[in-house]
Amino acid sequence: MSALSRRAKLKVQAVVVKDELPSFLESSSESEEDNDKDSSWEPQKKASSSLKLPISKKNKPKKVSVVQKKAPQISSSPRKVAIKEELNSSVLIDDVSEDSKDELKVLQKQKTTTSTRKRVSNKPRTQKAKKLKVDEVICRTDNVDGGGGSGIEIPSTSTMQRGSSIKKREDEEDLTFGEPPLKKIKSTLFPQGQPVRTAGNVGKVKEELEMNWDMVQVLSERTNIEPWVCANIICLFNDDNTIPFIARYRKELINNLDADALREVQQTLEELRTVAKKTHATIQKIKKEGKLSESLLTALLNCRTLEELDHVSAPYKTGSKGTKAQRAKQLGLEGAAKALLENPGTLNLLSFVKPSVKGLSTLQEIEIGVQHILADMFAKDKDTLDFIRKLCSRRYVCIQSSLAKVSSKNEREKDISKFQLYQNFSCNIKSIQHHQILAINRGENLKILTVKVNIPDSVKNEFCSWCVQNRWRPLQFARPELMKILHDSVEDSYKRLIYPLLCREYRSKLTSDAEKESIMMFGRNLRQLLLTSPVPGRTLMGVDPGYKHGCKLAIVSPTSQILHTDVVYLHSGQGFREAEKIKRLLLNFNCSTVVIGNGTACRETEAYFADLIMKKYFAPLDVVYCIVNEAGASIYSVSPEANKEMPGLDPNLRSAVSIARRVQDPLAELVKIEPKHIGVGMYQHDVSQTLLKATLDSVVEECVSFVGVDINICSEILLRHIAGLNASRAKNIIEWREKNGPFINREQLKSVKGLGPKSFQQCAGFIRFNQDYIRTFCSLQNESSAGNQVLSIAVTTPIDVQFTDEKQGKKKSKTAPKATLKPNPLDQTCIHPESYDIAMRFLSLVGGNLCEIGKPEMQQKINSLLQKEEVEGIAKSLGTTVQTLQIIIDGLSQPESFDFRTDFDKPDFKRSIVCLEDLNVGTVLTGKVENATLFGVFVDIGVGKSGLIPIRNVTEAKLSKVKKRRSLGLGPGREGGSQSDQY
């Protein structure tokens, strides 16, 4: 049967089985129609099996996982392109053959059976492919700028032309004719290099778990990011792209957002998906118990937060005794409650009186039962909750804290004094600061403070009036006694259900926002610290200060090699004798820079070295010193990584080595330490540890990737933090390098075990190749193999080069073409391999060549071209985006071994010490930021104690132009001038 008739039947079949869809996927209008027919709604039997469809799909792809790698790529077959073009053409039912019409009639009259399915399609593999699990989000976009509708594969970012179309989902289902089914169909939709901004394309992101709200819209509202950007970000994350890769090479899709904004969107997206996942799990559980009603289903699918979900599902949790409303419903009073709202004229509560039944024995008990049912109904109504939330947003709602009354006399007074500011504290929830929320929460957890949310009584009065006169006004005239029940129900609902819900929502949102901001602040501080400018080319002496056990010394070469280690006792009366040893070491190794850790005895050690420097004791050396944060050095010194890197060395001496290396290359040294031990956070122990670890790991990955690593000299620890790589892949790269020698170019990375196309795409742009080192290696390799070249050609075939040695019967090892074993100067730049073709065309456009990359001649040629033509015009002529072209221009212009960290402030090297007594009002000092918080920054000005600059004094006007341009502000490792009257 032709593919055209098959597609037409599939459309009709989808209409036939509409009744079998899960009830929560149907529109609300259909639910209301069903409610008019049957007052007491019961779940359909068919819905029971339908609700399990999303779960059953996940288990089926495992059967075909073995043949995944053997299947050719979808877009590579010319035959498939023809099929796609055929399917994209519009098909009318009249054009279908007579046999197809008969089959369509059969499909409309009866349910689809196994025999009918076999007759409809003679392609069993296609049917299997339909059952495969697809990505969680299926992105569909329309043609942009009037692009053509051909189903040809979309080119990469760099070669993307405007007007390309997007492959639709129904086309993807028909792409497996004659091919083994794939394990997972990747969604590479949304054109790479071309944003989709039209309103018609927004909102077409389909989640696997449907809710009554749109994922893109809610994500856009919570993050204040355009919906089209949110839709693109969802697709990029679903396609397993990393944040560094997206931030650098997909800027046009995300409207030039930075990594922090992407991280915030990712976290919010995970929260929303968690809500959807738990909601559907709750629906399944309640349905199995036979308690699922239409109103409950709608209320569950309206939930946008876990707090709302807990509020709605609390009565149905296992072990729950049931709410007052549930117990009243079990007594048969639900009909009376509905009648009070819909037909109060016919309601006679006396008819429900049953003296022998508890809860129905008197008229008062019946009124209370009806009141509980109505209160529960009001508290779970979406319009009612939306009204009270909007009402509260316009009124003064404050959070209050006071000293707990239960605090015992033996309570630690020191802990209570820490919360003195919050013992009688009140603040509007709109203006309260994040650090204040975290402080209040900590005091509450320690049972020192009592916290409550205060909503004014005017909100309650206006809410009750609105409910009685508008939202829940009876449809007919109601007697005064019934109106009294309605009034009491509204007040009971507000006091017992709605007010506690609002308090929980406010507290939860304030805490969640405060935790997120605290974690983001920790991430920003960590980024500032990791991107501290390195001090290369110096021999350094690292000093780990101490009293009883002495000061540990380590002298490190400019290449971070350990030259000498020792211990000196400077604070036990032997300072003069030890000075001779220190001078001898400095002169022997020509070392003029001392790095002192800021731990115990730091101040005394600093004074010791400053005194010797002032006396010019180390002449002829001009010795300077600096203080460095040693947080985490002790933990690292006893770690397995340190034992592997410095075997046989005392852990105390390892700390001194780490302190010295933190100045030489802060990034390479600090990545060895777990980020949370670096100590640049705020309330880090009070926030979600899972979210904290994920954020800090992401920041480390971002920093290492943006700085880049030299693949042939970097360590395994540094390599595992590159985007797209992990511990196992980094280990495989190091093993490959040790076995086969240095890598020659980026394409050779594909030969590493476990590094597939996706991993290569993510990491390739962040890996560098030192061209001088590679040229030297290649020349030596050619000289050594010149004598054996003739024999090698006679014995082996020059088609492939085998890089790994595998046993017989195992998977074939990866091979790489011999032609690719040539150095590529573009590999030393930040240009991604997918843009090499455009880079070469741009080079020919400016009249340059690969040998001029990073040289002044190249910069002059690029500048002359940019003076004649704008970047937008050049990008259009090359068939790429402005963002991609800018990366190419930067990559060709930047000198070899370019490091953008050199623009940042270097450590503050000093020769003398300043005491607190030396400070006067108006004295201007230069200090180093130790930590940045939400309320200010702590600055070390060298007087033994850090000064606090309040956040109100850290304005953009006081920052340098460089810091303004980067929007980095002040963070750990930064320098700035300050006046002493601020402390």
PDB file of C-alpha atoms in Angstrom, residues 99-284:
ATOM      1  CA  ASP A  99      -9.640   0.068  -1.391  1.00  0.00           C
ATOM      2  CA  SER A 100      -8.419   2.738   0.964  1.00  0.00           C
ATOM      3  CA  LYS A 101     -11.918   4.242   1.207  1.00  0.00           C
ATOM      4  CA  ASP A 102     -13.361   0.907   2.230  1.00  0.00           C
ATOM      5  CA  GLU A 103     -10.733   0.510   4.894  1.00  0.00           C
ATOM      6  CA  LEU A 104     -11.443   3.988   6.202  1.00  0.00           C
ATOM      7  CA  LYS A 105     -15.134   3.149   6.577  1.00  0.00           C
ATOM      8  CA  VAL A 106     -14.269   0.063   8.561  1.00  0.00           C
ATOM      9  CA  LEU A 107     -12.086   2.132  10.825  1.00  0.00           C
ATOM     10  CA  GLN A 108     -14.929   4.581  11.453  1.00  0.00           C
ATOM     11  CA  LYS A 109     -17.453   1.875  12.373  1.00  0.00           C
ATOM     12  CA  GLN A 110     -15.477  -0.260  14.758  1.00  0.00           C
ATOM     13  CA  LYS A 111     -12.460  -0.252  17.028  1.00  0.00           C
ATOM     14  CA  THR A 112      -9.054  -0.831  15.538  1.00  0.00           C
ATOM     15  CA  THR A 113      -8.218  -4.521  15.771  1.00  0.00           C
ATOM     16  CA  THR A 114      -5.020  -6.440  15.224  1.00  0.00           C
ATOM     17  CA  SER A 115      -6.097  -7.663  11.808  1.00  0.00           C
ATOM     18  CA  THR A 116      -6.997  -4.150  10.709  1.00  0.00           C
ATOM     19  CA  ARG A 117      -3.617  -2.845  11.808  1.00  0.00           C
ATOM     20  CA  LYS A 118      -1.893  -5.517   9.734  1.00  0.00           C
ATOM     21  CA  ARG A 119      -4.007  -4.575   6.712  1.00  0.00           C
ATOM     22  CA  VAL A 120      -3.347  -0.881   7.136  1.00  0.00           C
ATOM     23  CA  SER A 121       0.414  -1.224   7.156  1.00  0.00           C
ATOM     24  CA  ASN A 122       2.739  -3.848   5.712  1.00  0.00           C
ATOM     25  CA  LYS A 123       5.702  -2.342   7.482  1.00  0.00           C
ATOM     26  CA  PRO A 124       6.046  -3.884  10.924  1.00  0.00           C
ATOM     27  CA  ARG A 125       9.265  -2.043  11.631  1.00  0.00           C
ATOM     28  CA  THR A 126       7.468   1.238  11.186  1.00  0.00           C
ATOM     29  CA  GLN A 127       4.857   0.198  13.725  1.00  0.00           C
ATOM     30  CA  LYS A 128       7.615  -0.707  16.168  1.00  0.00           C
ATOM     31  CA  ALA A 129       9.291   2.627  15.619  1.00  0.00           C
ATOM     32  CA  LYS A 130       6.093   4.402  16.645  1.00  0.00           C
ATOM     33  CA  LYS A 131       6.235   2.733  20.036  1.00  0.00           C
ATOM     34  CA  LEU A 132       9.751   3.917  20.739  1.00  0.00           C
ATOM     35  CA  LYS A 133      10.326   6.464  23.471  1.00  0.00           C
ATOM     36  CA  VAL A 134      10.899   9.925  22.062  1.00  0.00           C
ATOM     37  CA  ASP A 135      12.359  12.944  23.771  1.00  0.00           C
ATOM     38  CA  GLU A 136      10.402  14.378  26.658  1.00  0.00           C
ATOM     39  CA  VAL A 137       9.730  17.502  24.640  1.00  0.00           C
ATOM     40  CA  ILE A 138       8.734  17.339  20.946  1.00  0.00           C
ATOM     41  CA  CYS A 139       9.469  20.695  19.402  1.00  0.00           C
ATOM     42  CA  ARG A 140       7.572  21.707  16.292  1.00  0.00           C
ATOM     43  CA  THR A 141       8.188  24.937  14.443  1.00  0.00           C
ATOM     44  CA  ASP A 142       6.765  26.507  11.330  1.00  0.00           C
ATOM     45  CA  ASN A 143       8.804  27.769   8.416  1.00  0.00           C
ATOM     46  CA  VAL A 144      10.499  31.086   9.103  1.00  0.00           C
ATOM     47  CA  ASP A 145      10.659  33.948   6.595  1.00  0.00           C
ATOM     48  CA  GLY A 146       8.726  31.950   4.056  1.00  0.00           C
ATOM     49  CA  GLY A 147      11.158  29.101   3.884  1.00  0.00           C
ATOM     50  CA  GLY A 148      10.473  26.087   1.759  1.00  0.00           C
ATOM     51  CA  GLY A 149       8.768  23.004   3.113  1.00  0.00           C
ATOM     52  CA  SER A 150      11.153  20.315   1.918  1.00  0.00           C
ATOM     53  CA  GLY A 151      12.071  17.648   4.393  1.00  0.00           C
ATOM     54  CA  ILE A 152      15.809  17.893   3.715  1.00  0.00           C
ATOM     55  CA  GLU A 153      18.058  17.632   6.727  1.00  0.00           C
ATOM     56  CA  ILE A 154      18.808  20.904   8.532  1.00  0.00           C
ATOM     57  CA  PRO A 155      22.471  21.947   8.246  1.00  0.00           C
ATOM     58  CA  SER A 156      24.641  22.774  11.222  1.00  0.00           C
ATOM     59  CA  THR A 157      24.699  26.121  12.989  1.00  0.00           C
ATOM     60  CA  SER A 158      27.440  27.526  10.866  1.00  0.00           C
ATOM     61  CA  THR A 159      25.882  26.576   7.512  1.00  0.00           C
ATOM     62  CA  MET A 160      22.273  27.348   8.398  1.00  0.00           C
ATOM     63  CA  GLN A 161      20.436  29.411   5.783  1.00  0.00           C
ATOM     64  CA  ARG A 162      17.459  31.567   6.696  1.00  0.00           C
ATOM     65  CA  GLY A 163      14.248  30.019   5.487  1.00  0.00           C
ATOM     66  CA  SER A 164      15.022  26.435   6.369  1.00  0.00           C
ATOM     67  CA  SER A 165      12.143  24.388   7.661  1.00  0.00           C
ATOM     68  CA  ILE A 166      11.799  22.112  10.629  1.00  0.00           C
ATOM     69  CA  LYS A 167      11.113  18.396  10.451  1.00  0.00           C
ATOM     70  CA  LYS A 168       7.726  17.628  11.984  1.00  0.00           C
ATOM     71  CA  ARG A 169       6.959  14.790  14.292  1.00  0.00           C
ATOM     72  CA  GLU A 170       4.717  12.873  11.918  1.00  0.00           C
ATOM     73  CA  ASP A 171       7.500  12.896   9.334  1.00  0.00           C
ATOM     74  CA  GLU A 172       9.908  11.459  11.907  1.00  0.00           C
ATOM     75  CA  GLU A 173       7.577   8.524  12.451  1.00  0.00           C
ATOM     76  CA  ASP A 174       7.725   7.591   8.767  1.00  0.00           C
ATOM     77  CA  LEU A 175      11.486   7.758   8.388  1.00  0.00           C
ATOM     78  CA  THR A 176      12.272   4.169   9.317  1.00  0.00           C
ATOM     79  CA  PHE A 177      11.080   2.272   6.256  1.00  0.00           C
ATOM     80  CA  GLY A 178      13.370  -0.675   5.779  1.00  0.00           C
ATOM     81  CA  GLU A 179      15.605   0.372   8.678  1.00  0.00           C
ATOM     82  CA  PRO A 180      16.061  -1.160  12.138  1.00  0.00           C
ATOM     83  CA  PRO A 181      14.192   0.814  14.798  1.00  0.00           C
ATOM     84  CA  LEU A 182      16.239   3.298  16.763  1.00  0.00           C
ATOM     85  CA  LYS A 183      16.551   3.192  20.515  1.00  0.00           C
ATOM     86  CA  LYS A 184      15.859   6.904  20.903  1.00  0.00           C
ATOM     87  CA  ILE A 185      14.896   9.490  18.357  1.00  0.00           C
ATOM     88  CA  LYS A 186      16.810  12.664  19.096  1.00  0.00           C
ATOM     89  CA  SER A 187      15.041  15.958  18.644  1.00  0.00           C
ATOM     90  CA  THR A 188      17.338  18.340  16.785  1.00  0.00           C
ATOM     91  CA  LEU A 189      14.556  20.704  15.925  1.00  0.00           C
ATOM     92  CA  PHE A 190      14.659  24.469  16.054  1.00  0.00           C
ATOM     93  CA  PRO A 191      17.095  25.609  13.378  1.00  0.00           C
ATOM     94  CA  GLN A 192      20.640  25.765  14.606  1.00  0.00           C
ATOM     95  CA  GLY A 193      21.755  29.333  14.202  1.00  0.00           C
ATOM     96  CA  GLN A 194      18.292  30.767  13.588  1.00  0.00           C
ATOM     97  CA  PRO A 195      15.920  31.802  16.387  1.00  0.00           C
ATOM     98  CA  VAL A 196      12.204  31.207  16.102  1.00  0.00           C
ATOM     99  CA  ARG A 197      10.470  34.283  17.446  1.00  0.00           C
ATOM    100  CA  THR A 198       7.054  34.279  15.787  1.00  0.00           C
ATOM    101  CA  ALA A 199       4.043  33.803  18.004  1.00  0.00           C
ATOM    102  CA  GLY A 200       2.883  30.862  15.941  1.00  0.00           C
ATOM    103  CA  ASN A 201       5.923  28.857  16.951  1.00  0.00           C
ATOM    104  CA  VAL A 202       5.634  29.539  20.673  1.00  0.00           C
ATOM    105  CA  GLY A 203       3.606  27.140  22.727  1.00  0.00           C
ATOM    106  CA  LYS A 204       4.220  24.146  20.460  1.00  0.00           C
ATOM    107  CA  VAL A 205       6.521  22.476  22.942  1.00  0.00           C
ATOM    108  CA  LYS A 206       4.714  19.333  23.978  1.00  0.00           C
ATOM    109  CA  GLU A 207       5.512  17.682  27.275  1.00  0.00           C
ATOM    110  CA  GLU A 208       5.131  13.950  27.809  1.00  0.00           C
ATOM    111  CA  LEU A 209       3.091  14.596  30.963  1.00  0.00           C
ATOM    112  CA  GLU A 210       0.245  16.946  30.079  1.00  0.00           C
ATOM    113  CA  MET A 211      -1.062  19.504  32.568  1.00  0.00           C
ATOM    114  CA  ASN A 212      -3.730  22.190  32.421  1.00  0.00           C
ATOM    115  CA  TRP A 213      -1.018  24.823  32.018  1.00  0.00           C
ATOM    116  CA  ASP A 214       1.553  25.361  29.295  1.00  0.00           C
ATOM    117  CA  MET A 215       5.140  24.605  30.218  1.00  0.00           C
ATOM    118  CA  VAL A 216       6.647  27.343  28.031  1.00  0.00           C
ATOM    119  CA  GLN A 217       4.318  30.070  29.278  1.00  0.00           C
ATOM    120  CA  VAL A 218       4.786  29.222  32.960  1.00  0.00           C
ATOM    121  CA  LEU A 219       8.562  28.985  32.479  1.00  0.00           C
ATOM    122  CA  SER A 220       8.531  32.379  30.768  1.00  0.00           C
ATOM    123  CA  GLU A 221       6.488  33.937  33.596  1.00  0.00           C
ATOM    124  CA  ARG A 222       8.751  32.611  36.334  1.00  0.00           C
ATOM    125  CA  THR A 223      12.047  33.523  34.666  1.00  0.00           C
ATOM    126  CA  ASN A 224      10.962  36.752  32.866  1.00  0.00           C
ATOM    127  CA  ILE A 225      12.375  35.418  29.608  1.00  0.00           C
ATOM    128  CA  GLU A 226      10.609  35.568  26.255  1.00  0.00           C
ATOM    129  CA  PRO A 227       8.506  32.470  25.449  1.00  0.00           C
ATOM    130  CA  TRP A 228      10.325  31.789  22.172  1.00  0.00           C
ATOM    131  CA  VAL A 229      13.645  31.751  24.041  1.00  0.00           C
ATOM    132  CA  CYS A 230      12.232  29.376  26.672  1.00  0.00           C
ATOM    133  CA  ALA A 231      10.965  27.057  23.936  1.00  0.00           C
ATOM    134  CA  ASN A 232      14.406  26.989  22.307  1.00  0.00           C
ATOM    135  CA  ILE A 233      16.152  26.379  25.628  1.00  0.00           C
ATOM    136  CA  ILE A 234      13.855  23.434  26.403  1.00  0.00           C
ATOM    137  CA  CYS A 235      14.692  21.862  23.055  1.00  0.00           C
ATOM    138  CA  LEU A 236      18.420  22.441  23.520  1.00  0.00           C
ATOM    139  CA  PHE A 237      18.407  20.840  26.960  1.00  0.00           C
ATOM    140  CA  ASN A 238      16.340  17.902  25.710  1.00  0.00           C
ATOM    141  CA  ASP A 239      18.937  17.376  23.009  1.00  0.00           C
ATOM    142  CA  ASP A 240      21.573  16.881  25.754  1.00  0.00           C
ATOM    143  CA  ASN A 241      23.380  20.163  25.140  1.00  0.00           C
ATOM    144  CA  THR A 242      25.508  21.565  27.963  1.00  0.00           C
ATOM    145  CA  ILE A 243      25.287  25.102  29.323  1.00  0.00           C
ATOM    146  CA  PRO A 244      28.801  26.179  28.147  1.00  0.00           C
ATOM    147  CA  PHE A 245      28.075  24.905  24.628  1.00  0.00           C
ATOM    148  CA  ILE A 246      24.707  26.681  24.471  1.00  0.00           C
ATOM    149  CA  ALA A 247      26.054  29.920  25.937  1.00  0.00           C
ATOM    150  CA  ARG A 248      28.890  30.122  23.409  1.00  0.00           C
ATOM    151  CA  TYR A 249      27.712  28.409  20.223  1.00  0.00           C
ATOM    152  CA  ARG A 250      23.908  28.802  20.309  1.00  0.00           C
ATOM    153  CA  LYS A 251      23.632  32.478  21.272  1.00  0.00           C
ATOM    154  CA  GLU A 252      21.165  33.262  18.513  1.00  0.00           C
ATOM    155  CA  LEU A 253      18.695  30.707  19.884  1.00  0.00           C
ATOM    156  CA  ILE A 254      18.801  32.008  23.451  1.00  0.00           C
ATOM    157  CA  ASN A 255      18.871  35.741  22.719  1.00  0.00           C
ATOM    158  CA  ASN A 256      22.445  36.036  24.077  1.00  0.00           C
ATOM    159  CA  LEU A 257      21.596  34.902  27.612  1.00  0.00           C
ATOM    160  CA  ASP A 258      24.511  34.210  29.927  1.00  0.00           C
ATOM    161  CA  ALA A 259      25.246  30.950  31.715  1.00  0.00           C
ATOM    162  CA  ASP A 260      23.614  32.056  34.974  1.00  0.00           C
ATOM    163  CA  ALA A 261      20.320  32.764  33.217  1.00  0.00           C
ATOM    164  CA  LEU A 262      20.472  29.381  31.478  1.00  0.00           C
ATOM    165  CA  ARG A 263      21.120  27.714  34.818  1.00  0.00           C
ATOM    166  CA  GLU A 264      18.102  29.446  36.326  1.00  0.00           C
ATOM    167  CA  VAL A 265      15.878  28.329  33.450  1.00  0.00           C
ATOM    168  CA  GLN A 266      17.172  24.769  33.801  1.00  0.00           C
ATOM    169  CA  GLN A 267      16.410  24.684  37.521  1.00  0.00           C
ATOM    170  CA  THR A 268      12.929  26.150  37.046  1.00  0.00           C
ATOM    171  CA  LEU A 269      12.216  23.669  34.260  1.00  0.00           C
ATOM    172  CA  GLU A 270      13.220  20.771  36.503  1.00  0.00           C
ATOM    173  CA  GLU A 271      10.928  22.076  39.234  1.00  0.00           C
ATOM    174  CA  LEU A 272       7.952  22.266  36.862  1.00  0.00           C
ATOM    175  CA  ARG A 273       8.624  18.786  35.521  1.00  0.00           C
ATOM    176  CA  THR A 274       8.865  17.471  39.051  1.00  0.00           C
ATOM    177  CA  VAL A 275       5.426  18.938  39.768  1.00  0.00           C
ATOM    178  CA  ALA A 276       4.008  17.335  36.609  1.00  0.00           C
ATOM    179  CA  LYS A 277       5.603  13.983  37.407  1.00  0.00           C
ATOM    180  CA  LYS A 278       4.326  13.901  40.983  1.00  0.00           C
ATOM    181  CA  THR A 279       0.899  15.078  39.868  1.00  0.00           C
ATOM    182  CA  HIS A 280       0.465  12.202  37.446  1.00  0.00           C
ATOM    183  CA  ALA A 281       1.805   9.736  39.975  1.00  0.00           C
ATOM    184  CA  THR A 282      -0.807  11.031  42.430  1.00  0.00           C
ATOM    185  CA  ILE A 283      -3.530  10.695  39.793  1.00  0.00           C
ATOM    186  CA  GLN A 284      -2.572   7.073  39.155  1.00  0.00           C
TER     187      GLN A 284
END
